[in-house]
Amino acid sequence: MELEKSYDLSILVNDSKRLVLEELGRRIEASAEEGICDCQDCVVDMATLALNSLKPRYHASLLGTFYAQAAAEGDYAEEVHKAVDEAIRKVKANPSHA
Ligand SMILES: [Zn+2]
């Protein structure tokens, strides 16, 4: 059964992705932060590393805002912060661009 043909799954929203991209965006803006490279390759690589190290956090957007806000606070926000730190550190040490 192909679920996507039978159900509207576009309501599935990945909070971890949104949160990582927001955090990474802040860090790149706030920077020239000791040499974060903001080229396409490095940014995609940092986002990928951070996202793969986090537990996914999906919600159905019908219930939307409440869960999205909850995810932005507390323990999960701290995990996102650490994941982005670590991703920045790794890519800085070993940049993805040629
Ligand atoms: Zn780069």
PDB file of N, CA and C and ligand atoms in Angstrom:
ATOM      1  N   MET A   1       0.838  -1.201   0.000  1.00  0.00           N
ATOM      2  CA  MET A   1       0.000   0.000   0.000  1.00  0.00           C
ATOM      3  C   MET A   1       0.872   1.250   0.000  1.00  0.00           C
ATOM      4  N   GLU A   2       0.582   2.137  -0.914  1.00  0.00           N
ATOM      5  CA  GLU A   2       1.351   3.372  -0.948  1.00  0.00           C
ATOM      6  C   GLU A   2       0.624   4.441  -0.153  1.00  0.00           C
ATOM      7  N   LEU A   3       1.078   4.616   1.067  1.00  0.00           N
ATOM      8  CA  LEU A   3       0.389   5.517   1.996  1.00  0.00           C
ATOM      9  C   LEU A   3       0.221   6.922   1.445  1.00  0.00           C
ATOM     10  N   GLU A   4       1.245   7.375   0.729  1.00  0.00           N
ATOM     11  CA  GLU A   4       1.197   8.765   0.293  1.00  0.00           C
ATOM     12  C   GLU A   4       0.110   9.026  -0.749  1.00  0.00           C
ATOM     13  N   LYS A   5      -0.356   7.952  -1.400  1.00  0.00           N
ATOM     14  CA  LYS A   5      -1.449   8.140  -2.352  1.00  0.00           C
ATOM     15  C   LYS A   5      -2.799   8.169  -1.640  1.00  0.00           C
ATOM     16  N   SER A   6      -2.856   7.581  -0.457  1.00  0.00           N
ATOM     17  CA  SER A   6      -4.124   7.454   0.248  1.00  0.00           C
ATOM     18  C   SER A   6      -4.328   8.458   1.372  1.00  0.00           C
ATOM     19  N   TYR A   7      -3.228   9.023   1.840  1.00  0.00           N
ATOM     20  CA  TYR A   7      -3.332   9.919   2.997  1.00  0.00           C
ATOM     21  C   TYR A   7      -2.571  11.211   2.732  1.00  0.00           C
ATOM     22  N   ASP A   8      -2.989  12.254   3.414  1.00  0.00           N
ATOM     23  CA  ASP A   8      -2.247  13.504   3.343  1.00  0.00           C
ATOM     24  C   ASP A   8      -1.148  13.485   4.393  1.00  0.00           C
ATOM     25  N   LEU A   9       0.047  13.142   3.967  1.00  0.00           N
ATOM     26  CA  LEU A   9       1.158  13.032   4.913  1.00  0.00           C
ATOM     27  C   LEU A   9       2.011  14.296   4.941  1.00  0.00           C
ATOM     28  N   SER A  10       1.537  15.274   4.180  1.00  0.00           N
ATOM     29  CA  SER A  10       2.292  16.531   4.198  1.00  0.00           C
ATOM     30  C   SER A  10       2.155  17.235   5.549  1.00  0.00           C
ATOM     31  N   ILE A  11       1.204  16.776   6.363  1.00  0.00           N
ATOM     32  CA  ILE A  11       1.069  17.383   7.696  1.00  0.00           C
ATOM     33  C   ILE A  11       2.157  16.917   8.657  1.00  0.00           C
ATOM     34  N   LEU A  12       2.931  15.913   8.238  1.00  0.00           N
ATOM     35  CA  LEU A  12       4.046  15.491   9.097  1.00  0.00           C
ATOM     36  C   LEU A  12       5.177  16.510   9.009  1.00  0.00           C
ATOM     37  N   VAL A  13       5.482  17.103  10.120  1.00  0.00           N
ATOM     38  CA  VAL A  13       6.495  18.154  10.144  1.00  0.00           C
ATOM     39  C   VAL A  13       7.660  17.711  11.023  1.00  0.00           C
ATOM     40  N   ASN A  14       8.851  17.915  10.510  1.00  0.00           N
ATOM     41  CA  ASN A  14      10.051  17.519  11.217  1.00  0.00           C
ATOM     42  C   ASN A  14      10.606  18.706  12.011  1.00  0.00           C
ATOM     43  N   ASP A  15      10.306  18.723  13.286  1.00  0.00           N
ATOM     44  CA  ASP A  15      10.773  19.836  14.119  1.00  0.00           C
ATOM     45  C   ASP A  15      12.283  19.864  14.253  1.00  0.00           C
ATOM     46  N   SER A  16      12.901  18.682  14.275  1.00  0.00           N
ATOM     47  CA  SER A  16      14.349  18.677  14.473  1.00  0.00           C
ATOM     48  C   SER A  16      15.026  19.419  13.330  1.00  0.00           C
ATOM     49  N   LYS A  17      14.525  19.230  12.126  1.00  0.00           N
ATOM     50  CA  LYS A  17      15.122  19.913  10.980  1.00  0.00           C
ATOM     51  C   LYS A  17      14.968  21.429  11.108  1.00  0.00           C
ATOM     52  N   ARG A  18      13.760  21.867  11.417  1.00  0.00           N
ATOM     53  CA  ARG A  18      13.539  23.295  11.567  1.00  0.00           C
ATOM     54  C   ARG A  18      14.438  23.885  12.655  1.00  0.00           C
ATOM     55  N   LEU A  19      14.503  23.195  13.787  1.00  0.00           N
ATOM     56  CA  LEU A  19      15.283  23.713  14.913  1.00  0.00           C
ATOM     57  C   LEU A  19      16.785  23.745  14.602  1.00  0.00           C
ATOM     58  N   VAL A  20      17.268  22.700  13.945  1.00  0.00           N
ATOM     59  CA  VAL A  20      18.691  22.670  13.587  1.00  0.00           C
ATOM     60  C   VAL A  20      19.013  23.787  12.602  1.00  0.00           C
ATOM     61  N   LEU A  21      18.154  23.985  11.597  1.00  0.00           N
ATOM     62  CA  LEU A  21      18.426  25.019  10.606  1.00  0.00           C
ATOM     63  C   LEU A  21      18.374  26.408  11.232  1.00  0.00           C
ATOM     64  N   GLU A  22      17.430  26.609  12.179  1.00  0.00           N
ATOM     65  CA  GLU A  22      17.368  27.905  12.868  1.00  0.00           C
ATOM     66  C   GLU A  22      18.639  28.157  13.674  1.00  0.00           C
ATOM     67  N   GLU A  23      19.038  27.133  14.429  1.00  0.00           N
ATOM     68  CA  GLU A  23      20.224  27.278  15.278  1.00  0.00           C
ATOM     69  C   GLU A  23      21.481  27.495  14.427  1.00  0.00           C
ATOM     70  N   LEU A  24      21.603  26.706  13.379  1.00  0.00           N
ATOM     71  CA  LEU A  24      22.765  26.828  12.504  1.00  0.00           C
ATOM     72  C   LEU A  24      22.790  28.212  11.840  1.00  0.00           C
ATOM     73  N   GLY A  25      21.628  28.675  11.433  1.00  0.00           N
ATOM     74  CA  GLY A  25      21.527  30.013  10.837  1.00  0.00           C
ATOM     75  C   GLY A  25      21.991  31.091  11.801  1.00  0.00           C
ATOM     76  N   ARG A  26      21.548  30.981  13.051  1.00  0.00           N
ATOM     77  CA  ARG A  26      21.994  31.950  14.069  1.00  0.00           C
ATOM     78  C   ARG A  26      23.501  31.920  14.245  1.00  0.00           C
ATOM     79  N   ARG A  27      24.043  30.714  14.292  1.00  0.00           N
ATOM     80  CA  ARG A  27      25.478  30.570  14.540  1.00  0.00           C
ATOM     81  C   ARG A  27      26.303  31.131  13.378  1.00  0.00           C
ATOM     82  N   ILE A  28      25.820  30.908  12.155  1.00  0.00           N
ATOM     83  CA  ILE A  28      26.550  31.415  10.994  1.00  0.00           C
ATOM     84  C   ILE A  28      26.462  32.941  10.942  1.00  0.00           C
ATOM     85  N   GLU A  29      25.281  33.479  11.258  1.00  0.00           N
ATOM     86  CA  GLU A  29      25.111  34.928  11.280  1.00  0.00           C
ATOM     87  C   GLU A  29      25.985  35.566  12.349  1.00  0.00           C
ATOM     88  N   ALA A  30      25.907  34.998  13.528  1.00  0.00           N
ATOM     89  CA  ALA A  30      26.600  35.559  14.679  1.00  0.00           C
ATOM     90  C   ALA A  30      28.097  35.489  14.487  1.00  0.00           C
ATOM     91  N   SER A  31      28.489  34.867  13.415  1.00  0.00           N
ATOM     92  CA  SER A  31      29.854  34.511  13.310  1.00  0.00           C
ATOM     93  C   SER A  31      30.632  35.428  12.436  1.00  0.00           C
ATOM     94  N   ALA A  32      30.879  34.892  11.366  1.00  0.00           N
ATOM     95  CA  ALA A  32      32.184  34.783  10.943  1.00  0.00           C
ATOM     96  C   ALA A  32      32.782  34.097  12.182  1.00  0.00           C
ATOM     97  N   GLU A  33      31.807  33.561  13.090  1.00  0.00           N
ATOM     98  CA  GLU A  33      32.206  32.924  14.350  1.00  0.00           C
ATOM     99  C   GLU A  33      33.431  32.084  14.106  1.00  0.00           C
ATOM    100  N   GLU A  34      34.505  32.531  14.588  1.00  0.00           N
ATOM    101  CA  GLU A  34      35.798  31.870  14.415  1.00  0.00           C
ATOM    102  C   GLU A  34      35.818  30.874  13.248  1.00  0.00           C
ATOM    103  N   GLY A  35      35.620  31.406  12.053  1.00  0.00           N
ATOM    104  CA  GLY A  35      35.889  30.604  10.883  1.00  0.00           C
ATOM    105  C   GLY A  35      34.922  29.484  10.565  1.00  0.00           C
ATOM    106  N   ILE A  36      33.621  29.688  10.811  1.00  0.00           N
ATOM    107  CA  ILE A  36      32.657  28.753  10.235  1.00  0.00           C
ATOM    108  C   ILE A  36      32.566  29.063   8.749  1.00  0.00           C
ATOM    109  N   CYS A  37      32.758  28.071   7.914  1.00  0.00           N
ATOM    110  CA  CYS A  37      32.614  28.275   6.476  1.00  0.00           C
ATOM    111  C   CYS A  37      31.130  28.214   6.120  1.00  0.00           C
ATOM    112  N   ASP A  38      30.657  29.213   5.352  1.00  0.00           N
ATOM    113  CA  ASP A  38      29.238  29.211   5.006  1.00  0.00           C
ATOM    114  C   ASP A  38      29.008  28.841   3.543  1.00  0.00           C
ATOM    115  N   CYS A  39      29.904  28.069   2.963  1.00  0.00           N
ATOM    116  CA  CYS A  39      29.664  27.612   1.586  1.00  0.00           C
ATOM    117  C   CYS A  39      28.604  26.506   1.588  1.00  0.00           C
ATOM    118  N   GLN A  40      28.015  26.260   0.443  1.00  0.00           N
ATOM    119  CA  GLN A  40      26.968  25.242   0.285  1.00  0.00           C
ATOM    120  C   GLN A  40      27.366  23.896   0.899  1.00  0.00           C
ATOM    121  N   ASP A  41      28.545  23.414   0.535  1.00  0.00           N
ATOM    122  CA  ASP A  41      28.974  22.087   0.989  1.00  0.00           C
ATOM    123  C   ASP A  41      29.068  22.005   2.502  1.00  0.00           C
ATOM    124  N   CYS A  42      29.669  23.009   3.105  1.00  0.00           N
ATOM    125  CA  CYS A  42      29.874  22.971   4.554  1.00  0.00           C
ATOM    126  C   CYS A  42      28.561  23.129   5.317  1.00  0.00           C
ATOM    127  N   VAL A  43      27.692  24.015   4.833  1.00  0.00           N
ATOM    128  CA  VAL A  43      26.413  24.224   5.517  1.00  0.00           C
ATOM    129  C   VAL A  43      25.568  22.948   5.461  1.00  0.00           C
ATOM    130  N   VAL A  44      25.495  22.334   4.284  1.00  0.00           N
ATOM    131  CA  VAL A  44      24.731  21.091   4.157  1.00  0.00           C
ATOM    132  C   VAL A  44      25.341  20.005   5.038  1.00  0.00           C
ATOM    133  N   ASP A  45      26.647  19.965   5.084  1.00  0.00           N
ATOM    134  CA  ASP A  45      27.328  18.952   5.883  1.00  0.00           C
ATOM    135  C   ASP A  45      27.081  19.157   7.382  1.00  0.00           C
ATOM    136  N   MET A  46      27.143  20.387   7.831  1.00  0.00           N
ATOM    137  CA  MET A  46      26.873  20.670   9.246  1.00  0.00           C
ATOM    138  C   MET A  46      25.435  20.308   9.606  1.00  0.00           C
ATOM    139  N   ALA A  47      24.500  20.677   8.734  1.00  0.00           N
ATOM    140  CA  ALA A  47      23.095  20.350   8.997  1.00  0.00           C
ATOM    141  C   ALA A  47      22.894  18.833   9.044  1.00  0.00           C
ATOM    142  N   THR A  48      23.527  18.127   8.108  1.00  0.00           N
ATOM    143  CA  THR A  48      23.386  16.673   8.054  1.00  0.00           C
ATOM    144  C   THR A  48      23.954  16.008   9.306  1.00  0.00           C
ATOM    145  N   LEU A  49      25.146  16.426   9.701  1.00  0.00           N
ATOM    146  CA  LEU A  49      25.771  15.848  10.894  1.00  0.00           C
ATOM    147  C   LEU A  49      24.908  16.088  12.134  1.00  0.00           C
ATOM    148  N   ALA A  50      24.438  17.313  12.271  1.00  0.00           N
ATOM    149  CA  ALA A  50      23.636  17.651  13.449  1.00  0.00           C
ATOM    150  C   ALA A  50      22.341  16.835  13.454  1.00  0.00           C
ATOM    151  N   LEU A  51      21.678  16.757  12.300  1.00  0.00           N
ATOM    152  CA  LEU A  51      20.399  16.045  12.235  1.00  0.00           C
ATOM    153  C   LEU A  51      20.567  14.553  12.484  1.00  0.00           C
ATOM    154  N   ASN A  52      21.637  13.970  11.992  1.00  0.00           N
ATOM    155  CA  ASN A  52      21.847  12.534  12.186  1.00  0.00           C
ATOM    156  C   ASN A  52      22.210  12.181  13.624  1.00  0.00           C
ATOM    157  N   SER A  53      22.664  13.158  14.371  1.00  0.00           N
ATOM    158  CA  SER A  53      23.030  12.861  15.752  1.00  0.00           C
ATOM    159  C   SER A  53      21.861  13.084  16.712  1.00  0.00           C
ATOM    160  N   LEU A  54      20.767  13.630  16.182  1.00  0.00           N
ATOM    161  CA  LEU A  54      19.602  13.903  17.029  1.00  0.00           C
ATOM    162  C   LEU A  54      18.511  12.854  16.834  1.00  0.00           C
ATOM    163  N   LYS A  55      17.750  12.632  17.887  1.00  0.00           N
ATOM    164  CA  LYS A  55      16.517  11.876  17.694  1.00  0.00           C
ATOM    165  C   LYS A  55      15.570  12.726  16.860  1.00  0.00           C
ATOM    166  N   PRO A  56      14.896  12.101  15.886  1.00  0.00           N
ATOM    167  CA  PRO A  56      13.926  12.887  15.117  1.00  0.00           C
ATOM    168  C   PRO A  56      12.790  13.352  16.006  1.00  0.00           C
ATOM    169  N   ARG A  57      12.175  14.436  15.609  1.00  0.00           N
ATOM    170  CA  ARG A  57      11.081  14.980  16.402  1.00  0.00           C
ATOM    171  C   ARG A  57       9.995  15.445  15.435  1.00  0.00           C
ATOM    172  N   TYR A  58       9.112  14.517  15.085  1.00  0.00           N
ATOM    173  CA  TYR A  58       8.029  14.855  14.164  1.00  0.00           C
ATOM    174  C   TYR A  58       6.766  15.195  14.922  1.00  0.00           C
ATOM    175  N   HIS A  59       5.957  16.036  14.310  1.00  0.00           N
ATOM    176  CA  HIS A  59       4.595  16.166  14.809  1.00  0.00           C
ATOM    177  C   HIS A  59       3.658  16.337  13.621  1.00  0.00           C
ATOM    178  N   ALA A  60       2.372  16.072  13.869  1.00  0.00           N
ATOM    179  CA  ALA A  60       1.365  16.319  12.842  1.00  0.00           C
ATOM    180  C   ALA A  60       0.940  17.768  12.976  1.00  0.00           C
ATOM    181  N   SER A  61       1.006  18.512  11.887  1.00  0.00           N
ATOM    182  CA  SER A  61       0.847  19.956  11.984  1.00  0.00           C
ATOM    183  C   SER A  61      -0.560  20.381  12.394  1.00  0.00           C
ATOM    184  N   LEU A  62      -1.512  19.449  12.396  1.00  0.00           N
ATOM    185  CA  LEU A  62      -2.836  19.766  12.930  1.00  0.00           C
ATOM    186  C   LEU A  62      -2.743  20.192  14.385  1.00  0.00           C
ATOM    187  N   LEU A  63      -1.854  19.516  15.106  1.00  0.00           N
ATOM    188  CA  LEU A  63      -1.670  19.817  16.519  1.00  0.00           C
ATOM    189  C   LEU A  63      -0.601  20.873  16.705  1.00  0.00           C
ATOM    190  N   GLY A  64      -0.047  21.204  15.635  1.00  0.00           N
ATOM    191  CA  GLY A  64       1.048  22.079  15.355  1.00  0.00           C
ATOM    192  C   GLY A  64       1.742  22.841  16.437  1.00  0.00           C
ATOM    193  N   THR A  65       1.283  24.042  16.603  1.00  0.00           N
ATOM    194  CA  THR A  65       2.067  25.042  17.304  1.00  0.00           C
ATOM    195  C   THR A  65       2.487  24.605  18.688  1.00  0.00           C
ATOM    196  N   PHE A  66       1.575  23.969  19.387  1.00  0.00           N
ATOM    197  CA  PHE A  66       1.876  23.595  20.765  1.00  0.00           C
ATOM    198  C   PHE A  66       3.123  22.736  20.847  1.00  0.00           C
ATOM    199  N   TYR A  67       3.158  21.672  20.020  1.00  0.00           N
ATOM    200  CA  TYR A  67       4.308  20.768  20.071  1.00  0.00           C
ATOM    201  C   TYR A  67       5.566  21.435  19.545  1.00  0.00           C
ATOM    202  N   ALA A  68       5.389  22.258  18.535  1.00  0.00           N
ATOM    203  CA  ALA A  68       6.542  22.942  17.960  1.00  0.00           C
ATOM    204  C   ALA A  68       7.192  23.816  19.023  1.00  0.00           C
ATOM    205  N   GLN A  69       6.362  24.492  19.796  1.00  0.00           N
ATOM    206  CA  GLN A  69       6.924  25.359  20.833  1.00  0.00           C
ATOM    207  C   GLN A  69       7.554  24.536  21.945  1.00  0.00           C
ATOM    208  N   ALA A  70       6.884  23.469  22.318  1.00  0.00           N
ATOM    209  CA  ALA A  70       7.432  22.613  23.358  1.00  0.00           C
ATOM    210  C   ALA A  70       8.813  22.100  22.957  1.00  0.00           C
ATOM    211  N   ALA A  71       8.940  21.743  21.665  1.00  0.00           N
ATOM    212  CA  ALA A  71      10.214  21.199  21.194  1.00  0.00           C
ATOM    213  C   ALA A  71      11.314  22.243  21.208  1.00  0.00           C
ATOM    214  N   ALA A  72      10.925  23.501  21.091  1.00  0.00           N
ATOM    215  CA  ALA A  72      11.925  24.558  21.023  1.00  0.00           C
ATOM    216  C   ALA A  72      12.476  24.892  22.400  1.00  0.00           C
ATOM    217  N   GLU A  73      11.887  24.326  23.434  1.00  0.00           N
ATOM    218  CA  GLU A  73      12.310  24.637  24.790  1.00  0.00           C
ATOM    219  C   GLU A  73      12.915  23.424  25.459  1.00  0.00           C
ATOM    220  N   GLY A  74      13.575  23.677  26.554  1.00  0.00           N
ATOM    221  CA  GLY A  74      13.982  22.604  27.438  1.00  0.00           C
ATOM    222  C   GLY A  74      15.035  21.675  26.889  1.00  0.00           C
ATOM    223  N   ASP A  75      14.926  20.401  27.243  1.00  0.00           N
ATOM    224  CA  ASP A  75      15.960  19.418  26.961  1.00  0.00           C
ATOM    225  C   ASP A  75      16.255  19.287  25.476  1.00  0.00           C
ATOM    226  N   TYR A  76      15.210  19.295  24.674  1.00  0.00           N
ATOM    227  CA  TYR A  76      15.451  19.075  23.257  1.00  0.00           C
ATOM    228  C   TYR A  76      16.209  20.245  22.642  1.00  0.00           C
ATOM    229  N   ALA A  77      15.864  21.446  23.060  1.00  0.00           N
ATOM    230  CA  ALA A  77      16.594  22.614  22.574  1.00  0.00           C
ATOM    231  C   ALA A  77      18.067  22.501  22.939  1.00  0.00           C
ATOM    232  N   GLU A  78      18.328  22.006  24.117  1.00  0.00           N
ATOM    233  CA  GLU A  78      19.704  21.811  24.569  1.00  0.00           C
ATOM    234  C   GLU A  78      20.413  20.764  23.695  1.00  0.00           C
ATOM    235  N   GLU A  79      19.700  19.687  23.376  1.00  0.00           N
ATOM    236  CA  GLU A  79      20.285  18.668  22.489  1.00  0.00           C
ATOM    237  C   GLU A  79      20.584  19.231  21.114  1.00  0.00           C
ATOM    238  N   VAL A  80      19.683  20.059  20.610  1.00  0.00           N
ATOM    239  CA  VAL A  80      19.896  20.678  19.298  1.00  0.00           C
ATOM    240  C   VAL A  80      21.142  21.554  19.348  1.00  0.00           C
ATOM    241  N   HIS A  81      21.239  22.313  20.424  1.00  0.00           N
ATOM    242  CA  HIS A  81      22.379  23.207  20.587  1.00  0.00           C
ATOM    243  C   HIS A  81      23.693  22.415  20.562  1.00  0.00           C
ATOM    244  N   LYS A  82      23.734  21.343  21.322  1.00  0.00           N
ATOM    245  CA  LYS A  82      24.943  20.510  21.381  1.00  0.00           C
ATOM    246  C   LYS A  82      25.241  19.868  20.037  1.00  0.00           C
ATOM    247  N   ALA A  83      24.207  19.380  19.370  1.00  0.00           N
ATOM    248  CA  ALA A  83      24.394  18.714  18.074  1.00  0.00           C
ATOM    249  C   ALA A  83      24.976  19.692  17.057  1.00  0.00           C
ATOM    250  N   VAL A  84      24.485  20.926  17.088  1.00  0.00           N
ATOM    251  CA  VAL A  84      24.984  21.940  16.151  1.00  0.00           C
ATOM    252  C   VAL A  84      26.424  22.327  16.505  1.00  0.00           C
ATOM    253  N   ASP A  85      26.706  22.471  17.793  1.00  0.00           N
ATOM    254  CA  ASP A  85      28.088  22.730  18.237  1.00  0.00           C
ATOM    255  C   ASP A  85      29.055  21.702  17.686  1.00  0.00           C
ATOM    256  N   GLU A  86      28.676  20.458  17.880  1.00  0.00           N
ATOM    257  CA  GLU A  86      29.527  19.344  17.483  1.00  0.00           C
ATOM    258  C   GLU A  86      29.696  19.311  15.960  1.00  0.00           C
ATOM    259  N   ALA A  87      28.625  19.554  15.232  1.00  0.00           N
ATOM    260  CA  ALA A  87      28.684  19.558  13.768  1.00  0.00           C
ATOM    261  C   ALA A  87      29.598  20.682  13.270  1.00  0.00           C
ATOM    262  N   ILE A  88      29.484  21.846  13.899  1.00  0.00           N
ATOM    263  CA  ILE A  88      30.341  22.973  13.515  1.00  0.00           C
ATOM    264  C   ILE A  88      31.804  22.618  13.772  1.00  0.00           C
ATOM    265  N   ARG A  89      32.043  22.012  14.926  1.00  0.00           N
ATOM    266  CA  ARG A  89      33.416  21.656  15.297  1.00  0.00           C
ATOM    267  C   ARG A  89      34.016  20.673  14.278  1.00  0.00           C
ATOM    268  N   LYS A  90      33.230  19.658  13.930  1.00  0.00           N
ATOM    269  CA  LYS A  90      33.728  18.639  12.997  1.00  0.00           C
ATOM    270  C   LYS A  90      34.012  19.207  11.615  1.00  0.00           C
ATOM    271  N   VAL A  91      33.090  20.023  11.118  1.00  0.00           N
ATOM    272  CA  VAL A  91      33.260  20.543   9.756  1.00  0.00           C
ATOM    273  C   VAL A  91      34.387  21.581   9.715  1.00  0.00           C
ATOM    274  N   LYS A  92      34.524  22.323  10.812  1.00  0.00           N
ATOM    275  CA  LYS A  92      35.632  23.276  10.895  1.00  0.00           C
ATOM    276  C   LYS A  92      36.974  22.529  10.817  1.00  0.00           C
ATOM    277  N   ALA A  93      37.046  21.410  11.549  1.00  0.00           N
ATOM    278  CA  ALA A  93      38.284  20.634  11.592  1.00  0.00           C
ATOM    279  C   ALA A  93      38.552  19.928  10.267  1.00  0.00           C
ATOM    280  N   ASN A  94      37.477  19.665   9.538  1.00  0.00           N
ATOM    281  CA  ASN A  94      37.612  18.871   8.316  1.00  0.00           C
ATOM    282  C   ASN A  94      36.576  19.356   7.294  1.00  0.00           C
ATOM    283  N   PRO A  95      36.823  20.511   6.682  1.00  0.00           N
ATOM    284  CA  PRO A  95      35.818  21.142   5.818  1.00  0.00           C
ATOM    285  C   PRO A  95      35.427  20.277   4.620  1.00  0.00           C
ATOM    286  N   SER A  96      34.179  20.427   4.205  1.00  0.00           N
ATOM    287  CA  SER A  96      33.645  19.573   3.140  1.00  0.00           C
ATOM    288  C   SER A  96      33.976  20.081   1.751  1.00  0.00           C
ATOM    289  N   HIS A  97      34.271  21.386   1.655  1.00  0.00           N
ATOM    290  CA  HIS A  97      34.514  21.948   0.319  1.00  0.00           C
ATOM    291  C   HIS A  97      35.865  21.447  -0.220  1.00  0.00           C
ATOM    292  N   ALA A  98      35.940  21.436  -1.536  1.00  0.00           N
ATOM    293  CA  ALA A  98      37.174  20.936  -2.166  1.00  0.00           C
ATOM    294  C   ALA A  98      38.296  21.948  -1.982  1.00  0.00           C
TER     295      ALA A  98
HETATM  296 ZN    ZN B   1      33.118  25.356   2.968  1.00  0.00          ZN
END
